[in-house]
Short mmCIF file of C-alpha atoms in Angstrom, two decimals:
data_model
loop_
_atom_site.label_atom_id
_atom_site.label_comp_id
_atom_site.label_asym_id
_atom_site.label_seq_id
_atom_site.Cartn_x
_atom_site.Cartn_y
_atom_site.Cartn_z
CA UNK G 1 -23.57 7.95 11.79
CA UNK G 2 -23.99 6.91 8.07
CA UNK G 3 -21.31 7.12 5.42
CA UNK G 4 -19.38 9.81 5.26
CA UNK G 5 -16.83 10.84 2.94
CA UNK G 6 -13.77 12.31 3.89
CA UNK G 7 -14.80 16.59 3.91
CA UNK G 8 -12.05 19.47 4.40
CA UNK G 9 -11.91 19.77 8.41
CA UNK G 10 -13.74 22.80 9.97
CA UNK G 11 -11.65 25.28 10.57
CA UNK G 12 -11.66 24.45 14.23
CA UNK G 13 -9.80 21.06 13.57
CA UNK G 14 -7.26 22.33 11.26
CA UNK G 15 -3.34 22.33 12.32
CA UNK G 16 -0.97 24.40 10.55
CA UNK G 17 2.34 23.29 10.01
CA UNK G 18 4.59 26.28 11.25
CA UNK G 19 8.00 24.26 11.02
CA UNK G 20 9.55 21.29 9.67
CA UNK G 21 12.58 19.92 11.39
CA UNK G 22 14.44 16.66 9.06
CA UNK G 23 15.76 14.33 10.94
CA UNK G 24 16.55 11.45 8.59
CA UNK G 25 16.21 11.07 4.72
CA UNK G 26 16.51 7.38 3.69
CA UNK G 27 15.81 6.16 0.60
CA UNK G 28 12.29 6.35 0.50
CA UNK G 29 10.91 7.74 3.86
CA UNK G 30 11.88 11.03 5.33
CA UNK G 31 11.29 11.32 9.28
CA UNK G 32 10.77 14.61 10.45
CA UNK G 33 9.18 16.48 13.41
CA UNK G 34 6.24 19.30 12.67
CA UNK G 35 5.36 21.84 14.63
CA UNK G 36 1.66 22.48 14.39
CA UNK G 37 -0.58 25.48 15.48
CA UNK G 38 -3.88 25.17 16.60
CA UNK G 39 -7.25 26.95 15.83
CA UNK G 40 -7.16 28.05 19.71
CA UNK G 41 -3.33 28.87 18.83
CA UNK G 42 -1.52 26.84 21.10
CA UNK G 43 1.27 24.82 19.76
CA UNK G 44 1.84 20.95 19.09
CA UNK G 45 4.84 18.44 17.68
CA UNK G 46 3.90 16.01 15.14
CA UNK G 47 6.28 12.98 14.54
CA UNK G 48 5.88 12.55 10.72
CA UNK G 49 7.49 9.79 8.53
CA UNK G 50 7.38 11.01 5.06
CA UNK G 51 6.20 8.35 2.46
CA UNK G 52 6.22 9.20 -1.17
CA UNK G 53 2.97 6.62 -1.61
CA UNK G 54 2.66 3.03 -2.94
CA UNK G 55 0.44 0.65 -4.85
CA UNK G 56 -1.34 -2.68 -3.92
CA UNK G 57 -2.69 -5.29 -6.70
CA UNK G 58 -5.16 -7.79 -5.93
CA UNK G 59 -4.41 -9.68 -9.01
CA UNK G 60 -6.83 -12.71 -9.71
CA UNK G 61 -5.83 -15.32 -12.71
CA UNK G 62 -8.60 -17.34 -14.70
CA UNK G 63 -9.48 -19.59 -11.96
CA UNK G 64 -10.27 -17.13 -9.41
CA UNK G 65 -6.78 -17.30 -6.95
CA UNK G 66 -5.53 -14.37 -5.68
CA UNK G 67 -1.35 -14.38 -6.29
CA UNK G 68 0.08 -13.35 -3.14
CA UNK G 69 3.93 -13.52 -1.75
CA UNK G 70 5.15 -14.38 0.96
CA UNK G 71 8.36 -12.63 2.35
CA UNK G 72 9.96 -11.81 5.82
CA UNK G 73 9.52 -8.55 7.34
CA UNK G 74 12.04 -7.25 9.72
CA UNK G 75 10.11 -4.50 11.03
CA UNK G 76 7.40 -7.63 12.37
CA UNK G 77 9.94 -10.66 12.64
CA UNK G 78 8.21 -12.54 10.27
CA UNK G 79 7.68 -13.67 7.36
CA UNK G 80 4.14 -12.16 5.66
CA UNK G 81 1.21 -13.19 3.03
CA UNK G 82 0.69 -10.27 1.06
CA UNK G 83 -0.65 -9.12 -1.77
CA UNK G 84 1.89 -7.60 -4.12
CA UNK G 85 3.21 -3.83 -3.88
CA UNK G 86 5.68 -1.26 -3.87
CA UNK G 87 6.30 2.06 -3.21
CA UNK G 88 6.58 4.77 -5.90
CA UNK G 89 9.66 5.80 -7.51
CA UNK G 90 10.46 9.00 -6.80
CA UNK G 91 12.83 10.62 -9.47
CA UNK G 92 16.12 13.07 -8.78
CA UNK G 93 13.85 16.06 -9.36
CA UNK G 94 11.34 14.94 -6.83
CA UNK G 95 8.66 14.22 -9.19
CA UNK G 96 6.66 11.04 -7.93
CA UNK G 97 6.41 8.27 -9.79
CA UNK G 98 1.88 7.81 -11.28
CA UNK G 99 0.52 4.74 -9.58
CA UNK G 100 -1.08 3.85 -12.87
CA UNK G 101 2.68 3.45 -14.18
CA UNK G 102 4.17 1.57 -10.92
CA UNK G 103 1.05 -0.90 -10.84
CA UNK G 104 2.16 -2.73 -13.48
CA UNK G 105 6.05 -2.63 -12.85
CA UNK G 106 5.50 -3.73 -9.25
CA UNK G 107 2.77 -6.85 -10.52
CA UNK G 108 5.71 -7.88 -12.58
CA UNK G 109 8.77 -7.57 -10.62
CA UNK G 110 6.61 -9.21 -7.87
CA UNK G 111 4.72 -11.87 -9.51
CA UNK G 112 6.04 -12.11 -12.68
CA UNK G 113 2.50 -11.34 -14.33
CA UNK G 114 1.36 -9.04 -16.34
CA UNK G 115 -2.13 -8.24 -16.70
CA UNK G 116 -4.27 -7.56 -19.58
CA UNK G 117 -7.45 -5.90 -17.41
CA UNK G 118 -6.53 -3.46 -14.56
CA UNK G 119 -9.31 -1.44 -12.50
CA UNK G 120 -8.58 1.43 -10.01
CA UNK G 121 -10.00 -0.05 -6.48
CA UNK G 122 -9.70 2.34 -4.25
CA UNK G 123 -7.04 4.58 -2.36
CA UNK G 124 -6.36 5.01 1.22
CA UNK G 125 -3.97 5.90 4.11
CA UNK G 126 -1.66 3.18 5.75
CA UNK G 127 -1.41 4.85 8.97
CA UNK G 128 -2.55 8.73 9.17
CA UNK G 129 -1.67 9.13 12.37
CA UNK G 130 2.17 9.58 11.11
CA UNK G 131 2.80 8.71 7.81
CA UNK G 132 1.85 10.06 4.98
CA UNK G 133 2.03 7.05 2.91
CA UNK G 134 -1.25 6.69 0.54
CA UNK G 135 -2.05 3.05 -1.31
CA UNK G 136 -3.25 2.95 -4.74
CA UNK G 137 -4.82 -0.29 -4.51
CA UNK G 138 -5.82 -1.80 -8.06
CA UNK G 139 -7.88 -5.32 -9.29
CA UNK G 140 -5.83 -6.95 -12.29
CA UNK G 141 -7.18 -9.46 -14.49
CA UNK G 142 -6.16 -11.55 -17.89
CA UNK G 143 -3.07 -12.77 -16.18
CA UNK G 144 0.06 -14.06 -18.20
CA UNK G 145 3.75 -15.11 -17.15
CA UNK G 146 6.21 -13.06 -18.64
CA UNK G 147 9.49 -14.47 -16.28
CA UNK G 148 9.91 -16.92 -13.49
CA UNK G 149 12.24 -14.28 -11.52
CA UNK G 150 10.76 -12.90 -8.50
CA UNK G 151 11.52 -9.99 -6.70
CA UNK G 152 13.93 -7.08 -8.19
CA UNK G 153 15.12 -4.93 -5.41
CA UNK G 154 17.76 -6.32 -3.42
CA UNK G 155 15.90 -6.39 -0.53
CA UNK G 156 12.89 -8.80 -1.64
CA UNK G 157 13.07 -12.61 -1.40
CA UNK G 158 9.69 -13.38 -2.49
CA UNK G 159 7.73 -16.99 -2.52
CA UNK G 160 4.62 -16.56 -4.91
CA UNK G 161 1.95 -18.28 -3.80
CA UNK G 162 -2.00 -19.20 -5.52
CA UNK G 163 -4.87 -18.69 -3.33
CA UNK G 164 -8.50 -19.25 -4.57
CA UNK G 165 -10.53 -15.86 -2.76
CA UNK G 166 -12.45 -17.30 -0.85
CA UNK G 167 -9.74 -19.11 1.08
CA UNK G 168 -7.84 -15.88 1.07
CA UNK G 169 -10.78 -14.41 2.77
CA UNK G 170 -10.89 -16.74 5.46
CA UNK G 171 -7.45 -16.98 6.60
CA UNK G 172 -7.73 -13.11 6.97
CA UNK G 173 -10.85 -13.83 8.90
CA UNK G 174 -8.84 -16.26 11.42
CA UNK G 175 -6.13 -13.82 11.93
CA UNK G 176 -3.85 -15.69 9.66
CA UNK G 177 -2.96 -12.63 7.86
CA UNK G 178 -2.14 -9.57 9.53
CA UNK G 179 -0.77 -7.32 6.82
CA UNK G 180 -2.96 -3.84 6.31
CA UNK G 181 -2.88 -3.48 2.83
CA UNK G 182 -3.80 -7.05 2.06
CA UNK G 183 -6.57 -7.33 4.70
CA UNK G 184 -8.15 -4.20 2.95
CA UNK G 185 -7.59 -5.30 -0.36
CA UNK G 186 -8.87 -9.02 0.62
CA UNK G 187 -11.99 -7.60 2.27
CA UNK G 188 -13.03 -5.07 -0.33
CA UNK G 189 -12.57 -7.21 -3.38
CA UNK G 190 -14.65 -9.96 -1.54
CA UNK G 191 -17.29 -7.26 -1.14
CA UNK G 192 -17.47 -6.24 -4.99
CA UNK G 193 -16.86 -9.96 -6.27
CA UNK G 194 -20.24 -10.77 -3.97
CA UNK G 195 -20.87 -14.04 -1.83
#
């Protein structure tokens, strides 16, 4: 098939939203049902939860370990390796927060770090099918401890934890991490850092 970037749809795929029924607004997420048309004009519902966006850092320090946390996940029952991240602020006139601004707030509430080298990695969709939640995902380097806090938000109890890349890699190879965002970050950083 070859690569392929992601093109406007032909016509003949596109839905049109035609209404928008809110069920929920939480704090972050929205859930709402669409009603879609079709090319051919028939109609379709959509169940949509409404996702402002978020950012993911693969940060690496000086010799080479990704920082990851660890914290427990209701929605899985268990506790997770991740890389960090966090979802963009969203202000009280609805302006979203710029991932190039919540990158490094999230890196330090998170890990504690701040980082003297950031690069823009890549961006993608968590789950497309019904979110529209989009992940900034960023490589920062020149690592230094500002704090020993972890964790801001009230609902984070975080565990920072040093793991050289390559043994990141293969506990995401054995199953031993299961988290999206970090699997895709871990896997595309081991493809630009090289064998």
């Amino acid at each position: 098939m070859g690569d392929q970037e992601d093109t406007p749809a032909p016509p003949a795929y596109v839905e049109r939203v035609v209404e928008s029924r809110v069920l929920h607004r939480g704090r972050y997420l929205t859930f709402r049902i669409d009603t879609v048309e079709r090319p051919d004009g028939t109609r379709a519902q959509r169940d949509i939860a409404g996702h402002p966006g978020a950012v993911a850092i693969l940060a690496l320090d000086d010799e080479d370990r990704l920082l990851m946390v660890r914290q427990f996940r209701v929605a899985t029952g268990e506790a997770l390796l991740e890389i960090p991240a966090g979802t963009l602020d969203v202000a009280e006139d609805g302006t979203i927060e710029d991932p190039d601004v919540a990158a490094p707030r999230e890196l330090e509430e998170e890990t504690g770090q701040r980082a003297t080298e950031w690069r823009t990695i890549g961006r993608f969709w968590t789950a497309p099918g019904f979110a529209t939640e989009e992940m900034h995902l960023y490589l920062a380097k020149g690592l230094t401890t500002v704090r020993d806090t972890l964790g801001e938000d009230e609902d984070e109890h975080l565990e920072l934890e040093r793991i050289p890349l390559r043994t990141a890699l293969a506990i995401a190879e054995r199953g031993g991490i299961r988290d999206a965002k970090t699997l895709v970050g871990i896997f595309w950083l081991a493809r630009l850092e090289g064998p």
